[in-house]
mmCIF file of C-alpha atoms in Angstrom:
data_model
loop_
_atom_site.group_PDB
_atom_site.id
_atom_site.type_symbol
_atom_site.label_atom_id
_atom_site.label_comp_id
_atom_site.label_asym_id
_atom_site.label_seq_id
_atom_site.Cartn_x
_atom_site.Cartn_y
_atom_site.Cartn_z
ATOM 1 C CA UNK A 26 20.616 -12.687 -17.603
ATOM 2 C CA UNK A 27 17.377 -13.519 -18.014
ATOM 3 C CA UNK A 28 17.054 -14.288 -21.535
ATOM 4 C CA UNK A 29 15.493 -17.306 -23.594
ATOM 5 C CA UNK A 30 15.477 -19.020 -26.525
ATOM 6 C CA UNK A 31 13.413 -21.139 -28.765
ATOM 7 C CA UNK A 32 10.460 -18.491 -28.809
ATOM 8 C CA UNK A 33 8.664 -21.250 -31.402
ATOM 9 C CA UNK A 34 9.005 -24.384 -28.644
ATOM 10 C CA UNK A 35 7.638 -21.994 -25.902
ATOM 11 C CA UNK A 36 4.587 -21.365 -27.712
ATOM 12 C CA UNK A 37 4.250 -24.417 -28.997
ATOM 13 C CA UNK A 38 3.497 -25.551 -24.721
ATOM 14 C CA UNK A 39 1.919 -22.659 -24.039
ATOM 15 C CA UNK A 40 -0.762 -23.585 -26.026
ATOM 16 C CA UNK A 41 -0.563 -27.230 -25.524
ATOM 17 C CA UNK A 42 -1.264 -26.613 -21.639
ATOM 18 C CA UNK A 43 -4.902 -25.082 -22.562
ATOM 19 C CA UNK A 44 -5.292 -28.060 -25.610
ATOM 20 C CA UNK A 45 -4.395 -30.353 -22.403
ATOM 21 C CA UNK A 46 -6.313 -29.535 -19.808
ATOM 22 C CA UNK A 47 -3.206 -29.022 -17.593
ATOM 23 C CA UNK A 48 -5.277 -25.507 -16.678
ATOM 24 C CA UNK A 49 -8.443 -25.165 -14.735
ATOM 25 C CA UNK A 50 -11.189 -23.774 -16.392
ATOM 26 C CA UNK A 51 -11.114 -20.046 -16.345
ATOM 27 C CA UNK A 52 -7.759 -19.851 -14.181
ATOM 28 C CA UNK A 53 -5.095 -17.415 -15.608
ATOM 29 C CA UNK A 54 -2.426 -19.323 -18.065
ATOM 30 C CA UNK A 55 1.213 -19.063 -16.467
ATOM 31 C CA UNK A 56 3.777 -17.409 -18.036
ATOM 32 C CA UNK A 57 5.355 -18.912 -21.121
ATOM 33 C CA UNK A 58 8.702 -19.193 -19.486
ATOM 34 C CA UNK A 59 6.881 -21.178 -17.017
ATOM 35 C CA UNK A 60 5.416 -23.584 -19.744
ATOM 36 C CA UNK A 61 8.634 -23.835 -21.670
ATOM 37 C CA UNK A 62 10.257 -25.675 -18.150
ATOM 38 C CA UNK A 63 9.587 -29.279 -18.445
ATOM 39 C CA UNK A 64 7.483 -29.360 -15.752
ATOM 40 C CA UNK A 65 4.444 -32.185 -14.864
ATOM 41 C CA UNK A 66 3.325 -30.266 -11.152
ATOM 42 C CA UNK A 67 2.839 -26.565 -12.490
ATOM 43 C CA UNK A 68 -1.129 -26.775 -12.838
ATOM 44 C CA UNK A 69 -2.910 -23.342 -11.703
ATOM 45 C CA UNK A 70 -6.505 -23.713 -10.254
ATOM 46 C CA UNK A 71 -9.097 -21.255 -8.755
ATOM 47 C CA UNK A 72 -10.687 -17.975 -9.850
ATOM 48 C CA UNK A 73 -9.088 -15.969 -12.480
ATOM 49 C CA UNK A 74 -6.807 -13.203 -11.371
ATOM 50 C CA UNK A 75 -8.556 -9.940 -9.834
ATOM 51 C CA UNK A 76 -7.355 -6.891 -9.891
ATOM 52 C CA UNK A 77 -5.117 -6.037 -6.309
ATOM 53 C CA UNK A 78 -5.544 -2.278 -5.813
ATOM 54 C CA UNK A 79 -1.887 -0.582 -5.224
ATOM 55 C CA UNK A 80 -1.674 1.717 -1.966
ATOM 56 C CA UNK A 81 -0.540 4.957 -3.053
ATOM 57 C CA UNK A 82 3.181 5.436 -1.564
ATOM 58 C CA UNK A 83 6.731 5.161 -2.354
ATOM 59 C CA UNK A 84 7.883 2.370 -4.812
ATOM 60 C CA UNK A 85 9.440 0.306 -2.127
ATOM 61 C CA UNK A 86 6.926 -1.770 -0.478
ATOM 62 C CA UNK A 87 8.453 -3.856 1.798
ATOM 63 C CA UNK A 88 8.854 -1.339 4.604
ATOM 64 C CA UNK A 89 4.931 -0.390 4.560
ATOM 65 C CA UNK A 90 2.697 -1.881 7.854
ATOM 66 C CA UNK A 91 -0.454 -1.307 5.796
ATOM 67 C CA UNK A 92 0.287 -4.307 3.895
ATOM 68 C CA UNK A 93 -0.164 -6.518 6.450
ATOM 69 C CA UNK A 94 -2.853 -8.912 6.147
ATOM 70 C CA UNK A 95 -3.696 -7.080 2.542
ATOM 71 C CA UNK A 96 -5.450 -9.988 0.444
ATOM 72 C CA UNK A 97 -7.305 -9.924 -2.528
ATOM 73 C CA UNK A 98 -10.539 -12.238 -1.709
ATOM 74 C CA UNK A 99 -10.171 -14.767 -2.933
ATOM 75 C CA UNK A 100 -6.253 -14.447 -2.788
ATOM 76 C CA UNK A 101 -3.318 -16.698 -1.531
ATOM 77 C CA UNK A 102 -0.231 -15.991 -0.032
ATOM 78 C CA UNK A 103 2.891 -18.175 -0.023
ATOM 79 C CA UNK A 104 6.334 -18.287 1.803
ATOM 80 C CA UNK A 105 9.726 -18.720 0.486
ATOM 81 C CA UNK A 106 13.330 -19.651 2.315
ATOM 82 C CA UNK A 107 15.753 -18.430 0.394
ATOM 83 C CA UNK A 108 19.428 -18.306 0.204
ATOM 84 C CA UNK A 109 21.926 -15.981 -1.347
ATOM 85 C CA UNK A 110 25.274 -15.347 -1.816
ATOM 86 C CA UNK A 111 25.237 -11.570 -1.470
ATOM 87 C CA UNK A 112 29.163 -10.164 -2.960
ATOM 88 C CA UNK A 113 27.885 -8.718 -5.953
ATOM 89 C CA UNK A 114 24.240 -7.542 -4.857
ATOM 90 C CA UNK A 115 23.532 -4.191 -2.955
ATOM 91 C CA UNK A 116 21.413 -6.147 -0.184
ATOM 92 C CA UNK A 117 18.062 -7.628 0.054
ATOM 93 C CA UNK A 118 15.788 -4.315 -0.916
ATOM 94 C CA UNK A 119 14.503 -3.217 -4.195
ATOM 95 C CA UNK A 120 16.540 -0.419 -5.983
ATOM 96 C CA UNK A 121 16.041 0.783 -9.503
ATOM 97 C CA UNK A 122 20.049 1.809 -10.025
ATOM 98 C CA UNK A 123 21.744 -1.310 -8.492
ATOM 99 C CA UNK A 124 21.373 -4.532 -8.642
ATOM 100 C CA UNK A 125 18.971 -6.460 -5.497
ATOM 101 C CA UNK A 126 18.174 -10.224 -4.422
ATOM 102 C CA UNK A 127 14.413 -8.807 -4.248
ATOM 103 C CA UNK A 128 15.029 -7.096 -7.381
ATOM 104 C CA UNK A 129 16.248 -9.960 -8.991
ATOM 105 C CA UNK A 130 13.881 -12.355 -7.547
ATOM 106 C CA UNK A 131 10.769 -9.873 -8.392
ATOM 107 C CA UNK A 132 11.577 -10.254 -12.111
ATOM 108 C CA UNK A 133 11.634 -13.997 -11.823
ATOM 109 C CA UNK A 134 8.046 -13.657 -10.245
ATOM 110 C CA UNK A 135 6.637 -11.423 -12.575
ATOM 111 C CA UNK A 136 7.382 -13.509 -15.310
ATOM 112 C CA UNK A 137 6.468 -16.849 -14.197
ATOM 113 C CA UNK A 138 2.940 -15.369 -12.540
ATOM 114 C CA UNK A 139 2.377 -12.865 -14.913
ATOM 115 C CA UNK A 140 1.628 -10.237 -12.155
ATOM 116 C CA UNK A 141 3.420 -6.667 -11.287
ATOM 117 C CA UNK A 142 5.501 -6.618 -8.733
ATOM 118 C CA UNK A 143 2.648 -4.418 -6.766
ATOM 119 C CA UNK A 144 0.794 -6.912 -6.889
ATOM 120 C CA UNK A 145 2.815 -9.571 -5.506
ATOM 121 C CA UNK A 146 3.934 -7.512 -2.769
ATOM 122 C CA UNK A 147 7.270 -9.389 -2.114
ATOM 123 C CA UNK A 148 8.256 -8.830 1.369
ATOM 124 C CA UNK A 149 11.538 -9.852 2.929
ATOM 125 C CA UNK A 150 11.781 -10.788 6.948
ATOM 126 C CA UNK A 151 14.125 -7.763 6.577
ATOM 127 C CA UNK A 152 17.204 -5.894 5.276
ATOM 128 C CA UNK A 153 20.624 -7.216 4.513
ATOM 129 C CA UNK A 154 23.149 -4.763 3.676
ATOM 130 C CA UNK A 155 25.232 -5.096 0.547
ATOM 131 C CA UNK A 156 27.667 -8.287 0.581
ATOM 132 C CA UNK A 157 25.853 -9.758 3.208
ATOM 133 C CA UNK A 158 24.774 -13.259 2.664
ATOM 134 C CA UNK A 159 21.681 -15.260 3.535
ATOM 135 C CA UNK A 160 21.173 -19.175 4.229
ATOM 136 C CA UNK A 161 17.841 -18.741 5.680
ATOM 137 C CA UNK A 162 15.790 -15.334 4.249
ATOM 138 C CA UNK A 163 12.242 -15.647 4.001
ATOM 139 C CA UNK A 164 9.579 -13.684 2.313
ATOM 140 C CA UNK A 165 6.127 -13.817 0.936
ATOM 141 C CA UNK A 166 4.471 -12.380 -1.656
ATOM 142 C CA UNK A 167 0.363 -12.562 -2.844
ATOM 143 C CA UNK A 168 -1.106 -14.494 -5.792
ATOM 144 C CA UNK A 169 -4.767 -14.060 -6.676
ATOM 145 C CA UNK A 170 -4.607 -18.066 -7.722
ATOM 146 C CA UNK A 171 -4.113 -21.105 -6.084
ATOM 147 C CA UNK A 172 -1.796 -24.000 -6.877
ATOM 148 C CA UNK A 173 -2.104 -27.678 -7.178
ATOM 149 C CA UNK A 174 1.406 -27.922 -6.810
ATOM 150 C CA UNK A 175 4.820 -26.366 -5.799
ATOM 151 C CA UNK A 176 6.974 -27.929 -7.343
ATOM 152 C CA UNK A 177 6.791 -26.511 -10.479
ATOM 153 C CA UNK A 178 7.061 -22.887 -9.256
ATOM 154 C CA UNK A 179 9.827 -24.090 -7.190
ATOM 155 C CA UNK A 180 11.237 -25.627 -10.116
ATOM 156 C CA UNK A 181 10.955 -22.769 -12.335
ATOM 157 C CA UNK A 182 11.970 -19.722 -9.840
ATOM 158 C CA UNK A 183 15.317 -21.907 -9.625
ATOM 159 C CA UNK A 184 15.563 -21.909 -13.636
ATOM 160 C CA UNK A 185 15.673 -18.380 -13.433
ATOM 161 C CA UNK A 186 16.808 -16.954 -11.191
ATOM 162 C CA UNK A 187 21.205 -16.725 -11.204
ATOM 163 C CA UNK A 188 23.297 -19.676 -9.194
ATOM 164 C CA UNK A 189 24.424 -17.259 -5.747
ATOM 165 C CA UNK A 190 19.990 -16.985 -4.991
ATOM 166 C CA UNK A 191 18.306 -20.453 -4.700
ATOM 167 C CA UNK A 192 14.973 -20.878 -3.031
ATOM 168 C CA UNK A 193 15.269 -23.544 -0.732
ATOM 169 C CA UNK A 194 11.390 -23.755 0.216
ATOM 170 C CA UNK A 195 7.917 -22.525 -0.845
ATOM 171 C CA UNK A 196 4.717 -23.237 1.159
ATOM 172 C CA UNK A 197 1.339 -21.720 1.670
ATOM 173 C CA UNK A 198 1.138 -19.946 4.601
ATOM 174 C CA UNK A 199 -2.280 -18.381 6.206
ATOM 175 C CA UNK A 200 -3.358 -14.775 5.487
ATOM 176 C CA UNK A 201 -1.997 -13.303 8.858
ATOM 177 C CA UNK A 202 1.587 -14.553 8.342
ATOM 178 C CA UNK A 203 3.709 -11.488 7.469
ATOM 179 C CA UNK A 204 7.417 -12.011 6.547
ATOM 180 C CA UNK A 205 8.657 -9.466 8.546
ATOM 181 C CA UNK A 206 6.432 -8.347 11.586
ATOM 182 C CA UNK A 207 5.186 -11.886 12.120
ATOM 183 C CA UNK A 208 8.587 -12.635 12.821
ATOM 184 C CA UNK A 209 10.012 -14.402 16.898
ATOM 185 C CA UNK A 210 13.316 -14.691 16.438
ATOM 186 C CA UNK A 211 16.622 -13.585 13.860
ATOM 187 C CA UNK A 212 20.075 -15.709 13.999
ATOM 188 C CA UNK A 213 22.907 -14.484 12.301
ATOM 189 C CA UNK A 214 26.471 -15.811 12.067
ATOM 190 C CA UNK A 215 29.641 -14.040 11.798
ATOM 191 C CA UNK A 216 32.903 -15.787 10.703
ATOM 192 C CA UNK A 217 36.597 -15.024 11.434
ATOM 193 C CA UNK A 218 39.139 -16.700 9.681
ATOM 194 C CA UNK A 219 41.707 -16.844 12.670
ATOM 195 C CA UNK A 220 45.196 -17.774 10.857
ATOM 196 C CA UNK A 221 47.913 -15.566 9.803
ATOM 197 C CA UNK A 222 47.239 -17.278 6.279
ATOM 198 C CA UNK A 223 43.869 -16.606 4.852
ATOM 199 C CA UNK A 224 41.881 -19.613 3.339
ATOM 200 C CA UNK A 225 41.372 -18.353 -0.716
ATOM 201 C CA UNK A 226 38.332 -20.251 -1.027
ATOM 202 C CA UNK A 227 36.444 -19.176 1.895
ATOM 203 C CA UNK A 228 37.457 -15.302 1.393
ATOM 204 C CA UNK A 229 34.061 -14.094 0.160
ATOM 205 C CA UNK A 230 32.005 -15.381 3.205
ATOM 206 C CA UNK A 231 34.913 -15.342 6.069
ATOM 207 C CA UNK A 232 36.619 -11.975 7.379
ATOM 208 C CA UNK A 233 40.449 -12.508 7.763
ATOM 209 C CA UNK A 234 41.869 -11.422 11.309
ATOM 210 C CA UNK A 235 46.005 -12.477 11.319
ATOM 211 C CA UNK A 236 45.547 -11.232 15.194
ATOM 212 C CA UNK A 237 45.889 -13.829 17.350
ATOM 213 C CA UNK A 238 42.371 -13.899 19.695
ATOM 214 C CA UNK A 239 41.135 -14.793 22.669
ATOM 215 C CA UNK A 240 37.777 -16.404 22.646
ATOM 216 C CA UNK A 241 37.312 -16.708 26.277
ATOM 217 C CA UNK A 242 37.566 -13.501 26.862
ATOM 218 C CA UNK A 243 35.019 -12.852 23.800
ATOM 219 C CA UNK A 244 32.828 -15.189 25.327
ATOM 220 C CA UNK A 245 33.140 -13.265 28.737
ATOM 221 C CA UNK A 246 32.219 -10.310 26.802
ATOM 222 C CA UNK A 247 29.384 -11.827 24.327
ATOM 223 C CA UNK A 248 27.602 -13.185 27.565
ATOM 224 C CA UNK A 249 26.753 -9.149 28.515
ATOM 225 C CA UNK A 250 24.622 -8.677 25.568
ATOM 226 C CA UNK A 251 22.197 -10.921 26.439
ATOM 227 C CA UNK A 252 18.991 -10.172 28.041
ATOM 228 C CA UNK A 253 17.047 -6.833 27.222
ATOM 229 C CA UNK A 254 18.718 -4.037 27.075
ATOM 230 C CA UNK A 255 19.052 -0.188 24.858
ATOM 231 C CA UNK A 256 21.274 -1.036 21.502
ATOM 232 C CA UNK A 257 21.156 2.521 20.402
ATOM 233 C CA UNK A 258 25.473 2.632 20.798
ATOM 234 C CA UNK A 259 25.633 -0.076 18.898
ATOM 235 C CA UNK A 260 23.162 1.202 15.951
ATOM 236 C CA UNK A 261 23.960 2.915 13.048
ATOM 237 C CA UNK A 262 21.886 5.659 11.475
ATOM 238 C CA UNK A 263 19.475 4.416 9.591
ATOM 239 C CA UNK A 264 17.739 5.046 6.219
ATOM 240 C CA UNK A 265 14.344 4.367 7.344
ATOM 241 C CA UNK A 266 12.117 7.735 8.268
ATOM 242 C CA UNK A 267 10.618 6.327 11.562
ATOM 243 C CA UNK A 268 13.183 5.931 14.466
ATOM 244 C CA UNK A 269 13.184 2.371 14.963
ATOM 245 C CA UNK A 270 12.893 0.956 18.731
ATOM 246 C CA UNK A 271 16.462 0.703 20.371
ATOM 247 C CA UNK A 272 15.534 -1.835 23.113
ATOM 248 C CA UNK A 273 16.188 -5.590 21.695
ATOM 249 C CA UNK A 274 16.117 -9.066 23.493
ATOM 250 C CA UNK A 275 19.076 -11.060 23.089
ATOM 251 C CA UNK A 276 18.319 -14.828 23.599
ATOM 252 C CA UNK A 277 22.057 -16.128 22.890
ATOM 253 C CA UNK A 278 25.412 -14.936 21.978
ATOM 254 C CA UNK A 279 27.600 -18.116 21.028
ATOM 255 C CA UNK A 280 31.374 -17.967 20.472
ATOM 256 C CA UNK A 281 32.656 -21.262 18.596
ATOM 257 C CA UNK A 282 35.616 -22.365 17.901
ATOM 258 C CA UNK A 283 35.621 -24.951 14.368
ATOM 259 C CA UNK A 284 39.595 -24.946 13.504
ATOM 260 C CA UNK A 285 40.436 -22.003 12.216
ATOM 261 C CA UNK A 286 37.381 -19.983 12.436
ATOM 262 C CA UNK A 287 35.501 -18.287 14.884
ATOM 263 C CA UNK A 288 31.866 -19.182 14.593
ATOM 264 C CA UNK A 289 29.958 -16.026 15.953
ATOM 265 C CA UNK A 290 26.093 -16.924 16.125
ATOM 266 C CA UNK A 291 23.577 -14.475 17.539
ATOM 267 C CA UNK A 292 19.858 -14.953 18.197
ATOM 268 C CA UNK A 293 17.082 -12.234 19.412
ATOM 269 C CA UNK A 294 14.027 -10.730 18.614
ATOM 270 C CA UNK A 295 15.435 -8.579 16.307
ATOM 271 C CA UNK A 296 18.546 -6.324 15.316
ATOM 272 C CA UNK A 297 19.149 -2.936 14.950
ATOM 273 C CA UNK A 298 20.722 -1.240 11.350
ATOM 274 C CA UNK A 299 24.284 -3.031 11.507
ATOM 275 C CA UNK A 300 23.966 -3.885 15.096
ATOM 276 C CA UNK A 301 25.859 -7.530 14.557
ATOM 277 C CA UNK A 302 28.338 -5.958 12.607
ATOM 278 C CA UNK A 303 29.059 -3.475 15.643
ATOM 279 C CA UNK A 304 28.879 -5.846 17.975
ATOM 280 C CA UNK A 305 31.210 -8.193 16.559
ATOM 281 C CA UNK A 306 33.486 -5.641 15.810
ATOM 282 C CA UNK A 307 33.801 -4.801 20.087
ATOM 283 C CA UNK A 308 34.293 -8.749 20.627
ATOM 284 C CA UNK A 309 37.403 -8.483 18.321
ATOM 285 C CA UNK A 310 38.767 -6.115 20.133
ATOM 286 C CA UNK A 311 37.966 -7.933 23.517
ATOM 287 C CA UNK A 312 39.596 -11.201 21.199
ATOM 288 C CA UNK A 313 42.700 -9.215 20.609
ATOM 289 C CA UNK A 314 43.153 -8.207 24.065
ATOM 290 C CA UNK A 315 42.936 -3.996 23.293
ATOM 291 C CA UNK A 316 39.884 -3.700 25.375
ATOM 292 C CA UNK A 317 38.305 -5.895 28.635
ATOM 293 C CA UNK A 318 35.086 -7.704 28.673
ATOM 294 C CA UNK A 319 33.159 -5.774 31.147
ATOM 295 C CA UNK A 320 33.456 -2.529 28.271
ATOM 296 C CA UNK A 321 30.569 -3.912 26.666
ATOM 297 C CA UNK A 322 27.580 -3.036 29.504
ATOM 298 C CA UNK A 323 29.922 0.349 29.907
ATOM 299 C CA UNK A 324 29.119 1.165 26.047
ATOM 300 C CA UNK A 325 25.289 -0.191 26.542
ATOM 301 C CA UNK A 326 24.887 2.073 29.491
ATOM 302 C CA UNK A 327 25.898 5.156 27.852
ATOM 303 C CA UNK A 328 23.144 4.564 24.526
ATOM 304 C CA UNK A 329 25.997 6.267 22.318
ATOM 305 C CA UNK A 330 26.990 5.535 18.983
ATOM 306 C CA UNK A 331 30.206 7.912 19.507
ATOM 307 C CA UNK A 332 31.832 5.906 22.431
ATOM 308 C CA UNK A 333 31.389 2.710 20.288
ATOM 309 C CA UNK A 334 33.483 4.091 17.812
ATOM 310 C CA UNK A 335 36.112 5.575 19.934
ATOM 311 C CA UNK A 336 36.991 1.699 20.563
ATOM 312 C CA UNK A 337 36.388 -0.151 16.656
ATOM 313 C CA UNK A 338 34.995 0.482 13.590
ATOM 314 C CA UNK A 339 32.224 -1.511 11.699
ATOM 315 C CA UNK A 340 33.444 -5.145 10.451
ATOM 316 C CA UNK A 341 33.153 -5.570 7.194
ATOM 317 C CA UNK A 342 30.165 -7.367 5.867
ATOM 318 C CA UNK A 343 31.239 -10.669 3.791
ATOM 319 C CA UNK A 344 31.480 -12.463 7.094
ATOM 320 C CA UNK A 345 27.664 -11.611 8.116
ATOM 321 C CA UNK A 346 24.729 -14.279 7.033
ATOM 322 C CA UNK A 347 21.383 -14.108 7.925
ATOM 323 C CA UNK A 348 21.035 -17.843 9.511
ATOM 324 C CA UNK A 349 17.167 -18.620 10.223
ATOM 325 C CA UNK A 350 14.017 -16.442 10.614
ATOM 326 C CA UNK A 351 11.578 -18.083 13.432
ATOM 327 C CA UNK A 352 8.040 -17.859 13.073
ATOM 328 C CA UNK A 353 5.332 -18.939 15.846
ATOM 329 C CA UNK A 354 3.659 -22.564 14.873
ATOM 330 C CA UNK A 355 -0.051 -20.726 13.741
ATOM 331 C CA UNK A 356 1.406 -18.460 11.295
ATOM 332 C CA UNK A 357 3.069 -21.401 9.969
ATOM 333 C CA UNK A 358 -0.178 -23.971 9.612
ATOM 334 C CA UNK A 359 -1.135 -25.032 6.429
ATOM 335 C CA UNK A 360 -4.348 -23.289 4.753
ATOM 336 C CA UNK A 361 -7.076 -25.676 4.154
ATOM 337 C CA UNK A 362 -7.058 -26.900 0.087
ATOM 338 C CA UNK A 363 -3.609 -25.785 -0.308
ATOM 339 C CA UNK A 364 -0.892 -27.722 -1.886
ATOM 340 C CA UNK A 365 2.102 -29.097 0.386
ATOM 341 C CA UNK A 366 5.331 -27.480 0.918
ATOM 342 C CA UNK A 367 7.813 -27.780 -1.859
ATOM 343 C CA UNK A 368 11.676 -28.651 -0.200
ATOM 344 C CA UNK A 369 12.864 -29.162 -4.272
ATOM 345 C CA UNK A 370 13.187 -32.333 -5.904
ATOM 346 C CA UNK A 371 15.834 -35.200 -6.730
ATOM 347 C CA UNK A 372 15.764 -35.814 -10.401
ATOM 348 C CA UNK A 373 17.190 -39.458 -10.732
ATOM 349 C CA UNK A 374 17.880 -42.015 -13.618
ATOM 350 C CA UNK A 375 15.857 -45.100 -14.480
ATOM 351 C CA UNK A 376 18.366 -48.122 -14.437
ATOM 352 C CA UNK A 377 16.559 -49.190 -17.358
ATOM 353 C CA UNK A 378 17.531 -46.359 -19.206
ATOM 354 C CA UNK A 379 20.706 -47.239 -18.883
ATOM 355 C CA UNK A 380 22.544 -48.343 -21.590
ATOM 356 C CA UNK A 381 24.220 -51.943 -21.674
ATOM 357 C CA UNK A 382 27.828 -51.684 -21.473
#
């Protein structure tokens, strides 16, 4: 998949981007895949790269609190927003059997920074189970070099990586931002596709219910999950060795209607393993009538996982996307001598260039 050509031609820029002066003096060469893009933005200034010492620990980084704040000096940490459309990936985190979206977008780093993935230290805002999608996941990872400009990298990480995971953003970001515990707020969306006819084109990122439903009466019900309260009913067991903290803060619970699809969209401080999933799955019940409203602070009260399921079962996850990740302001300043933020570019055609018809 991630394969090129023309070994010769990427040489040949590789070395014409020392012979050029495109790099700073003494400032590590990108990688020749990164030289082969045609790309005018992609200088690389500051010290050469140091050597990051790797914690000892398990392979998978991303769930580790001592990385938090870890920095080489001088080193430089930058933010990505990135979307993915997750059907054929086993969620965001790193595996070695399966394919990942940080696997896949860990291999695109390595080889355009020429660093190992320890020493990036990719970290996602969080988890997203297999098939679940993402318009707005963020992450950072570490480079012991600076930029001039993002652009380039942007450029290039989109060259690489597959069409369902585009980076939508990349921007430097101060030392204390952290992609997951720095984070204020999670919105997800669920979607139903509320026809007795399912829509073939949306059927990877819309779950089909041919019940009729109310969405008053899910409203009624989504309105008792705001506010602070114990999710542990509505939790699944979880991977992860330390028992995470069942009390969440709910900020909204919207029910839309756009046509034929219910627009589900959630916001708190954060979510418990498959907690939207299982608490979508009670407002379709409420929608189809089986259950009332008022079961939902019944289930909350009892901090069960077993009465949950004695009403639904998990949704499926196609119809889950990880919306936006909020961040405070200050963890989102930009670092003094750091390039701007890179939101892609247009590529357009001179009219002079055109040819005369």
């Amino acid at each position: 998949m991630l394969t090129l050509s023309d070994a010769p031609l990427r040489g040949f820029l590789a070395g014409k981007f020392q012979r050029t002066g495109c790099l700073a003096a003494g400032a590590k060469p990108p990688s020749r895949l990164f030289c082969s893009l045609p790309l005018t933005v992609a200088n690389l200034t500051g010290p050469p790269p140091l050597e990051i010492p790797v914690a000892e620990g398990p392979e998978d980084l991303s769930d580790e609190r001592e990385y938090i704040g870890r920095l080489p000096s001088p080193g430089y940490k930058w933010r990505l927003v990135i979307s993915y459309d997750g059907t054929r990936f086993s969620g965001w985190q790193y595996q070695t059997s399966t394919p990942t979206v940080q696997c896949v977008l860990e291999e695109a780093l390595t080889r355009i920074t020429k660093l190992e993935r320890n020493h990036l230290c990719l970290i996602g805002s969080g988890r997203t189970d297999a098939g679940v999608h993402a318009w707005g996941q963020v992450a950072h990872f570490i480079t012991p070099f600076n930029y001039d400009c993002l652009a380039g990298i942007h450029r290039a990480l989109n060259g690489l990586l597959p069409p369902d995971i585009r980076i939508r953003e990349v921007r430097s970001v101060p030392p204390e931002f952290h992609a997951r515990f720095s984070v204020t707020s999670k919105i997800y969306n669920y979607k139903i596709y509320n026809d007795t006819i399912m829509d073939p084109f949306q059927r990877h990122c819309v779950y089909h219910s041919a019940y009729k439903l109310n969405p008053e009466a899910m409203r009624d019900a989504a309105k008792h999950f705001v506010g602070k309260h114990d999710f542990s009913a509505f939790a699944n067991a979880s991977r992860n060795d330390r028992p995470p903290n069942p009390v969440k803060n709910i900020f909204r619970f919207d029910v839309i209607e756009m046509g034929p699809i219910l627009h589900l969209e959630v916001e708190g401080s954060g979510f418990l393993y498959r907690q939207v999933r299982n608490m979508v799955a009670l407002l379709l019940q409420v929608g189809r009538e089986a259950v009332p409203p008022d079961i939902v602070p019944r289930i909350l009260a009892s901090r069960d996982r077993k009465e949950l399921a004695r009403y639904t079962l998990l949704v499926p996850p196609h119809g889950l996307c990880l919306f936006t990740v909020n961040y405070n302001d200050d963890h989102l300043r930009l670092p003094t001598g750091r390039p701007a933020t890179s939101s892609g570019m247009h590529h357009t055609i001179s009219r002079c260039k055109l040819p005369y018809f």
